[in-house]
Amino acid sequence: MATADQVKALLRSYSEADGEKFLSIATQIAAHAARSGKSRVASDLKELVDEIRVKQKSGKVGGAVPIARPTGELGTILSASYPKTRLSEMVLEDCQRDDLQRVLREYRQQSKLREYALSARRKLLLVGPPGCGKTMTSHALAGELSLPHFSVQLHALITKFMGETAGKLHAVFNAMNETRGVYLFDEFDAIGGDRSMRNDVGEIRRVLNSFLTFLEEDDSDSLIVAATNNVGMLDDALFRRFDDIVVYRHPTAEQAEQLVKNRLAIFGTDELVWVEVSDRVVGLSHAEICRACDDAAKDAILDDRIEISSDAFIRAVAARRTRLDIYADRS
C-alpha cells in the first residue's frame, strides 16, 4: 500500500511535529491505495484525515495532551504522570476487554456521537479485590488515548474542616475541564461510602453529596475512573451516576498461565510445567502472581540461570503466600 518513501516521510513529519505535513502524506497514501484498487482502505484513511481536520478547526486536536503539572493547592491533591501502558499488556476477561475497548472506541469518536445528542462513556466504576488490575486499567486507558493520568490523593483531599474537602473536590472537577486527562479516584469507598451507615460522619456525607452533584454535572472531555475494593460499602446513588461498571476478579488458571508467560517472556520457561504449579497460584491476585514471577526471575539471575523451573516458581509462590497469610493474621 504505502511506499517505503511515504512511510519514511510520515515518520519524519511525526518526529518534527509537523501535523499538516503528516496529514498531507496520509492523504497521498490514501490516494495511492485508491489507485491500487484498495478502495475500502483508501476510504477509511480519508475519513480519518477528515476527522482530524475537523478536530483541528474546533480546537480539539487529537494526539498527546501535554501534562500541565498541577500547582498550588491542586499540586497536593493531584499526582500527574504520562503512562505508556496498553490494554494488550493486561490479562483480562473477554467481557472486561470488550467493555474497555468500547470505552476507547466511543471516546475516540465522541464528536460523531455528539452529532446525535449522545455522550461517550467517560465515567467508569471499577470494582473488585486488590491487585486485580483496577489501577493499571486507568493507566492503560491513559496510555491508549495518549492522555495524562491524574491520581487524586485522597489523604490530601479529605480534611476535618467543614466544607474544605468539598471545595478541594470542586477544584479537581474544574481541573478536568481545563486539562483533558484520565482522573483516578482510587480507594473510592473513602468518599463514596453508604450515607445511611450509622458510624458515618457529617463531613463525609457532605463530600459524597458534592461528588454526586459534580459527577452528574460534569461535561468535560476527561475520563473519570473510580476504583474500589469494597463495592458493598458504596452508596446506592453512585451506581446510576457512572456510565459503566467493570468488575474484576482473581485470575483463572488459564489467565494466570498467560500472566506468568507474559511476565517471564524474556526468560526460558520450557522447564516450567504448568500442571505442577497451576493449583499453587489459584486465589492469588494478578499483582501477587507478578511479584512471584519477579522473585523467581531475580533468583534465576543471581544464580546465573537462564531458565525458570517449576520448583523455583513454586518456591516463589509459596513465599508470597506466606507473606499474605501473615498479613491476614494481623488483620
Tab-separated table of C-alpha atoms in Angstrom:
chain	number	residue	atom	x	y	z
A	1	MET	CA	0.000	0.000	0.000
A	2	ALA	CA	2.251	2.839	1.227
A	3	THR	CA	5.656	3.076	-0.390
A	4	ALA	CA	8.826	2.975	1.688
A	5	ASP	CA	9.442	6.658	0.961
A	6	GLN	CA	5.956	7.576	2.131
A	7	VAL	CA	6.409	5.667	5.400
A	8	LYS	CA	9.761	7.393	5.974
A	9	ALA	CA	8.232	10.785	5.259
A	10	LEU	CA	5.317	10.009	7.578
A	11	LEU	CA	7.665	9.146	10.445
A	12	ARG	CA	9.861	12.156	9.707
A	13	SER	CA	6.891	14.525	9.850
A	14	TYR	CA	5.822	12.954	13.146
A	15	SER	CA	9.291	13.417	14.662
A	16	GLU	CA	9.254	17.050	13.518
A	17	ALA	CA	5.750	17.578	14.968
A	18	ASP	CA	4.622	18.827	11.546
A	19	GLY	CA	0.936	17.934	11.703
A	20	GLU	CA	0.000	19.435	8.353
A	21	LYS	CA	2.729	17.540	6.520
A	22	PHE	CA	1.701	14.359	8.337
A	23	LEU	CA	-1.885	14.717	7.084
A	24	SER	CA	-0.710	15.576	3.583
A	25	ILE	CA	1.345	12.390	3.383
A	26	ALA	CA	-1.555	10.367	4.818
A	27	THR	CA	-3.744	11.774	2.037
A	28	GLN	CA	-1.144	10.702	-0.540
A	29	ILE	CA	-1.149	7.178	0.926
A	30	ALA	CA	-4.953	7.119	0.655
A	31	ALA	CA	-4.747	8.173	-2.999
A	32	HIS	CA	-2.102	5.524	-3.680
A	33	ALA	CA	-4.357	2.898	-2.099
A	34	ALA	CA	-7.281	4.002	-4.262
A	35	ARG	CA	-5.187	3.696	-7.429
A	36	SER	CA	-4.132	0.220	-6.324
A	37	GLY	CA	-7.752	-0.895	-6.081
A	38	LYS	CA	-7.879	-0.846	-2.262
A	39	SER	CA	-10.933	1.396	-2.157
A	40	ARG	CA	-12.001	0.412	1.389
A	41	VAL	CA	-8.585	1.228	2.861
A	42	ALA	CA	-8.466	4.491	0.899
A	43	SER	CA	-11.913	5.477	2.158
A	44	ASP	CA	-11.000	4.700	5.792
A	45	LEU	CA	-7.776	6.718	5.582
A	46	LYS	CA	-9.515	9.692	4.005
A	47	GLU	CA	-12.225	9.564	6.681
A	48	LEU	CA	-9.589	9.600	9.434
A	49	VAL	CA	-7.778	12.542	7.857
A	50	ASP	CA	-11.038	14.458	7.513
A	51	GLU	CA	-11.913	13.729	11.148
A	52	ILE	CA	-8.549	15.102	12.297
A	53	ARG	CA	-9.009	18.260	10.231
A	54	VAL	CA	-12.443	18.819	11.772
A	55	LYS	CA	-10.915	18.498	15.239
A	56	GLN	CA	-8.196	20.959	14.275
A	57	LYS	CA	-10.791	23.539	13.285
A	58	SER	CA	-12.722	23.051	16.522
A	59	GLY	CA	-9.549	23.300	18.606
A	60	LYS	CA	-9.862	19.670	19.740
A	61	VAL	CA	-6.811	18.284	18.038
A	62	GLY	CA	-6.158	14.605	18.650
A	63	GLY	CA	-2.875	13.202	19.853
A	64	ALA	CA	-0.935	13.536	23.039
A	65	VAL	CA	-2.009	16.101	25.581
A	66	PRO	CA	0.982	17.717	27.308
A	67	ILE	CA	0.918	17.359	31.070
A	68	ALA	CA	0.158	20.566	32.895
A	69	ARG	CA	1.718	19.824	36.260
A	70	PRO	CA	-0.790	20.734	38.973
A	71	THR	CA	0.364	23.708	41.002
A	72	GLY	CA	-0.758	25.401	44.181
A	73	GLU	CA	-3.408	23.521	46.114
A	74	LEU	CA	-4.010	21.134	43.204
A	75	GLY	CA	-0.351	20.145	43.379
A	76	THR	CA	-1.019	18.419	46.705
A	77	ILE	CA	-4.238	16.757	45.510
A	78	LEU	CA	-3.350	15.506	42.022
A	79	SER	CA	-0.386	13.316	41.126
A	80	ALA	CA	0.358	13.514	37.381
A	81	SER	CA	2.030	11.003	35.076
A	82	TYR	CA	2.120	10.045	31.413
A	83	PRO	CA	1.640	6.250	31.213
A	84	LYS	CA	2.807	4.112	28.311
A	85	THR	CA	0.733	1.112	29.423
A	86	ARG	CA	-1.536	-0.554	26.849
A	87	LEU	CA	-4.532	-2.848	27.266
A	88	SER	CA	-2.663	-5.505	25.289
A	89	GLU	CA	-0.244	-5.779	28.219
A	90	MET	CA	-3.058	-6.748	30.584
A	91	VAL	CA	-4.559	-10.179	31.161
A	92	LEU	CA	-8.297	-9.526	31.150
A	93	GLU	CA	-11.511	-11.473	30.840
A	94	ASP	CA	-13.187	-11.151	27.450
A	95	CYS	CA	-16.060	-9.150	28.927
A	96	GLN	CA	-13.633	-6.741	30.626
A	97	ARG	CA	-11.641	-6.225	27.438
A	98	ASP	CA	-14.840	-5.681	25.432
A	99	ASP	CA	-16.081	-3.094	27.959
A	100	LEU	CA	-12.805	-1.184	27.918
A	101	GLN	CA	-12.423	-1.339	24.138
A	102	ARG	CA	-15.898	0.121	23.858
A	103	VAL	CA	-14.911	2.985	26.156
A	104	LEU	CA	-11.917	3.710	23.912
A	105	ARG	CA	-13.954	3.465	20.717
A	106	GLU	CA	-16.655	5.809	21.977
A	107	TYR	CA	-14.142	8.302	23.355
A	108	ARG	CA	-12.179	8.433	20.114
A	109	GLN	CA	-15.347	9.071	18.141
A	110	GLN	CA	-17.256	11.204	20.631
A	111	SER	CA	-17.706	14.007	18.094
A	112	LYS	CA	-19.683	11.606	15.908
A	113	LEU	CA	-21.872	10.634	18.877
A	114	ARG	CA	-22.475	14.273	19.779
A	115	GLU	CA	-23.983	14.870	16.341
A	116	TYR	CA	-26.837	12.632	17.511
A	117	ALA	CA	-27.022	14.104	21.028
A	118	LEU	CA	-25.287	11.047	22.516
A	119	SER	CA	-22.434	11.002	25.014
A	120	ALA	CA	-19.391	8.737	25.063
A	121	ARG	CA	-18.721	6.580	28.090
A	122	ARG	CA	-16.422	8.681	30.300
A	123	LYS	CA	-17.348	7.853	33.892
A	124	LEU	CA	-16.261	4.386	34.979
A	125	LEU	CA	-16.543	2.495	38.250
A	126	LEU	CA	-14.038	-0.356	38.657
A	127	VAL	CA	-14.809	-2.869	41.417
A	128	GLY	CA	-13.011	-5.973	42.637
A	129	PRO	CA	-10.377	-7.328	45.037
A	130	PRO	CA	-6.979	-5.653	45.483
A	131	GLY	CA	-4.243	-6.316	42.949
A	132	CYS	CA	-6.501	-7.386	40.081
A	133	GLY	CA	-5.772	-4.552	37.654
A	134	LYS	CA	-8.076	-1.653	38.501
A	135	THR	CA	-5.343	0.972	38.858
A	136	MET	CA	-3.444	-0.471	35.898
A	137	THR	CA	-6.615	-0.164	33.818
A	138	SER	CA	-6.767	3.583	34.414
A	139	HIS	CA	-3.131	3.851	33.321
A	140	ALA	CA	-3.838	1.732	30.239
A	141	LEU	CA	-6.768	3.960	29.241
A	142	ALA	CA	-4.500	6.988	29.512
A	143	GLY	CA	-1.788	5.221	27.529
A	144	GLU	CA	-4.164	4.136	24.770
A	145	LEU	CA	-5.579	7.661	24.396
A	146	SER	CA	-2.234	9.483	24.847
A	147	LEU	CA	-3.711	11.383	27.777
A	148	PRO	CA	-2.063	12.419	31.044
A	149	HIS	CA	-3.066	10.421	34.106
A	150	PHE	CA	-4.026	12.204	37.320
A	151	SER	CA	-4.377	10.276	40.592
A	152	VAL	CA	-6.488	12.024	43.201
A	153	GLN	CA	-4.660	11.888	46.530
A	154	LEU	CA	-7.483	11.243	48.987
A	155	HIS	CA	-5.299	11.860	52.041
A	156	ALA	CA	-4.797	15.429	50.798
A	157	LEU	CA	-8.386	15.803	49.642
A	158	ILE	CA	-10.175	14.840	52.858
A	159	THR	CA	-9.844	17.212	55.808
A	160	LYS	CA	-11.613	17.594	59.131
A	161	PHE	CA	-12.859	21.095	58.376
A	162	MET	CA	-16.433	21.544	57.262
A	163	GLY	CA	-16.693	22.498	53.603
A	164	GLU	CA	-12.960	22.413	52.891
A	165	THR	CA	-12.977	18.920	51.366
A	166	ALA	CA	-15.896	19.769	49.065
A	167	GLY	CA	-14.034	22.874	47.956
A	168	LYS	CA	-10.961	20.814	47.049
A	169	LEU	CA	-13.166	18.335	45.218
A	170	HIS	CA	-14.673	21.184	43.229
A	171	ALA	CA	-11.160	22.265	42.235
A	172	VAL	CA	-10.456	18.741	40.935
A	173	PHE	CA	-13.562	18.781	38.738
A	174	ASN	CA	-12.611	22.233	37.461
A	175	ALA	CA	-9.219	20.797	36.517
A	176	MET	CA	-10.980	18.134	34.439
A	177	ASN	CA	-12.413	20.891	32.266
A	178	GLU	CA	-9.122	22.734	31.957
A	179	THR	CA	-6.811	19.738	31.357
A	180	ARG	CA	-8.102	16.735	29.439
A	181	GLY	CA	-6.906	13.504	31.029
A	182	VAL	CA	-7.777	10.348	32.958
A	183	TYR	CA	-8.624	11.185	36.586
A	184	LEU	CA	-8.419	8.269	39.030
A	185	PHE	CA	-10.197	8.201	42.401
A	186	ASP	CA	-8.571	5.113	43.950
A	187	GLU	CA	-9.947	3.524	47.144
A	188	PHE	CA	-13.103	5.376	46.257
A	189	ASP	CA	-15.120	3.953	49.161
A	190	ALA	CA	-13.312	6.505	51.367
A	191	ILE	CA	-15.647	9.182	49.989
A	192	GLY	CA	-18.332	7.055	48.317
A	193	GLY	CA	-19.487	5.121	51.382
A	194	ASP	CA	-23.157	4.475	52.089
A	195	ARG	CA	-24.678	7.623	53.583
A	196	SER	CA	-27.019	5.558	55.745
A	197	MET	CA	-24.195	3.975	57.764
A	198	ARG	CA	-24.607	4.902	61.411
A	199	ASN	CA	-20.900	5.432	62.060
A	200	ASP	CA	-20.596	7.896	59.157
A	201	VAL	CA	-19.625	11.476	59.911
A	202	GLY	CA	-21.406	14.527	58.606
A	203	GLU	CA	-18.439	15.870	56.634
A	204	ILE	CA	-18.075	12.677	54.570
A	205	ARG	CA	-21.804	12.690	53.779
A	206	ARG	CA	-21.476	16.250	52.529
A	207	VAL	CA	-18.441	15.272	50.439
A	208	LEU	CA	-20.371	12.410	48.847
A	209	ASN	CA	-23.307	14.692	48.092
A	210	SER	CA	-20.907	17.147	46.466
A	211	PHE	CA	-19.243	14.373	44.463
A	212	LEU	CA	-22.606	13.134	43.172
A	213	THR	CA	-23.502	16.661	42.071
A	214	PHE	CA	-20.130	17.334	40.409
A	215	LEU	CA	-20.140	13.956	38.665
A	216	GLU	CA	-23.633	14.408	37.280
A	217	GLU	CA	-22.896	17.932	36.052
A	218	ASP	CA	-19.500	17.115	34.547
A	219	ASP	CA	-19.415	17.505	30.763
A	220	SER	CA	-15.653	17.733	30.280
A	221	ASP	CA	-13.611	15.685	27.806
A	222	SER	CA	-11.809	13.890	30.630
A	223	LEU	CA	-12.292	10.287	31.735
A	224	ILE	CA	-13.286	9.813	35.366
A	225	VAL	CA	-12.316	6.457	36.894
A	226	ALA	CA	-13.311	5.437	40.417
A	227	ALA	CA	-11.863	2.208	41.833
A	228	THR	CA	-12.825	0.334	44.983
A	229	ASN	CA	-12.116	-2.982	46.682
A	230	ASN	CA	-15.306	-2.696	48.766
A	231	VAL	CA	-18.241	-2.324	46.398
A	232	GLY	CA	-20.648	-3.315	49.197
A	233	MET	CA	-19.776	-0.120	51.077
A	234	LEU	CA	-20.731	2.231	48.241
A	235	ASP	CA	-23.830	4.381	48.361
A	236	ASP	CA	-26.611	3.170	46.054
A	237	ALA	CA	-26.912	6.591	44.411
A	238	LEU	CA	-23.425	6.245	42.943
A	239	PHE	CA	-24.143	3.385	40.571
A	240	ARG	CA	-26.540	5.261	38.317
A	241	ARG	CA	-24.123	8.214	38.057
A	242	PHE	CA	-21.468	6.119	36.298
A	243	ASP	CA	-21.665	5.230	32.611
A	244	ASP	CA	-20.294	1.739	33.126
A	245	ILE	CA	-19.204	-0.642	35.881
A	246	VAL	CA	-16.301	-3.019	35.210
A	247	VAL	CA	-15.954	-5.985	37.580
A	248	TYR	CA	-12.541	-7.520	38.380
A	249	ARG	CA	-11.857	-10.976	39.826
A	250	HIS	CA	-8.857	-13.114	40.714
A	251	PRO	CA	-7.423	-14.695	37.557
A	252	THR	CA	-8.492	-18.146	36.451
A	253	ALA	CA	-5.862	-20.864	35.954
A	254	GLU	CA	-5.746	-20.054	32.214
A	255	GLN	CA	-5.369	-16.332	32.847
A	256	ALA	CA	-2.701	-16.973	35.483
A	257	GLU	CA	-0.738	-19.096	32.993
A	258	GLN	CA	-0.901	-16.326	30.407
A	259	LEU	CA	0.149	-13.778	33.028
A	260	VAL	CA	3.174	-15.868	34.058
A	261	LYS	CA	4.260	-16.390	30.446
A	262	ASN	CA	3.922	-12.665	29.718
A	263	ARG	CA	5.860	-11.683	32.834
A	264	LEU	CA	8.658	-14.198	32.234
A	265	ALA	CA	8.770	-13.776	28.457
A	266	ILE	CA	12.463	-12.840	28.380
A	267	PHE	CA	13.386	-15.958	30.365
A	268	GLY	CA	13.216	-19.551	29.238
A	269	THR	CA	10.083	-21.206	30.628
A	270	ASP	CA	10.351	-24.590	28.904
A	271	GLU	CA	11.156	-26.159	32.276
A	272	LEU	CA	8.009	-24.677	33.791
A	273	VAL	CA	5.411	-27.468	33.823
A	274	TRP	CA	2.111	-25.670	34.275
A	275	VAL	CA	0.161	-28.665	35.599
A	276	GLU	CA	2.593	-28.742	38.527
A	277	VAL	CA	2.110	-25.117	39.504
A	278	SER	CA	-1.428	-24.175	38.397
A	279	ASP	CA	-3.052	-25.157	41.697
A	280	ARG	CA	-0.473	-23.086	43.611
A	281	VAL	CA	-1.476	-19.763	42.006
A	282	VAL	CA	-5.261	-20.134	42.188
A	283	GLY	CA	-6.657	-17.479	44.504
A	284	LEU	CA	-3.736	-15.107	44.088
A	285	SER	CA	-4.280	-11.683	42.559
A	286	HIS	CA	-2.641	-10.515	39.351
A	287	ALA	CA	-0.250	-8.373	41.387
A	288	GLU	CA	0.815	-11.240	43.663
A	289	ILE	CA	1.429	-13.553	40.702
A	290	CYS	CA	3.565	-10.848	39.075
A	291	ARG	CA	5.567	-10.418	42.285
A	292	ALA	CA	6.132	-14.181	42.466
A	293	CYS	CA	7.338	-14.106	38.848
A	294	ASP	CA	9.729	-11.272	39.675
A	295	ASP	CA	11.086	-13.158	42.700
A	296	ALA	CA	11.684	-16.285	40.592
A	297	ALA	CA	13.353	-14.186	37.875
A	298	LYS	CA	15.660	-12.476	40.393
A	299	ASP	CA	16.708	-15.828	41.820
A	300	ALA	CA	17.478	-17.108	38.324
A	301	ILE	CA	19.597	-14.054	37.509
A	302	LEU	CA	21.529	-14.194	40.782
A	303	ASP	CA	22.120	-17.959	40.355
A	304	ASP	CA	23.278	-17.431	36.738
A	305	ARG	CA	20.389	-19.480	35.373
A	306	ILE	CA	18.511	-18.677	32.168
A	307	GLU	CA	15.547	-20.977	32.766
A	308	ILE	CA	12.718	-20.719	35.314
A	309	SER	CA	11.965	-24.176	36.668
A	310	SER	CA	8.706	-25.346	38.211
A	311	ASP	CA	10.413	-25.842	41.581
A	312	ALA	CA	11.844	-22.303	41.542
A	313	PHE	CA	8.489	-20.776	40.675
A	314	ILE	CA	6.649	-22.881	43.271
A	315	ARG	CA	9.092	-21.675	45.947
A	316	ALA	CA	8.453	-18.059	44.937
A	317	VAL	CA	4.685	-18.567	45.065
A	318	ALA	CA	4.909	-20.300	48.463
A	319	ALA	CA	6.945	-17.411	49.874
A	320	ARG	CA	4.379	-14.962	48.548
A	321	ARG	CA	1.516	-16.920	50.134
A	322	THR	CA	3.342	-16.970	53.471
A	323	ARG	CA	3.544	-13.167	53.413
A	324	LEU	CA	-0.169	-12.954	52.601
A	325	ASP	CA	-1.035	-15.339	55.471
A	326	ILE	CA	0.967	-13.195	57.907
A	327	TYR	CA	-0.906	-10.114	56.731
A	328	ALA	CA	-4.259	-11.914	57.018
A	329	ASP	CA	-3.474	-12.986	60.592
A	330	ARG	CA	-2.626	-9.399	61.561
A	331	SER	CA	-5.915	-8.192	60.080
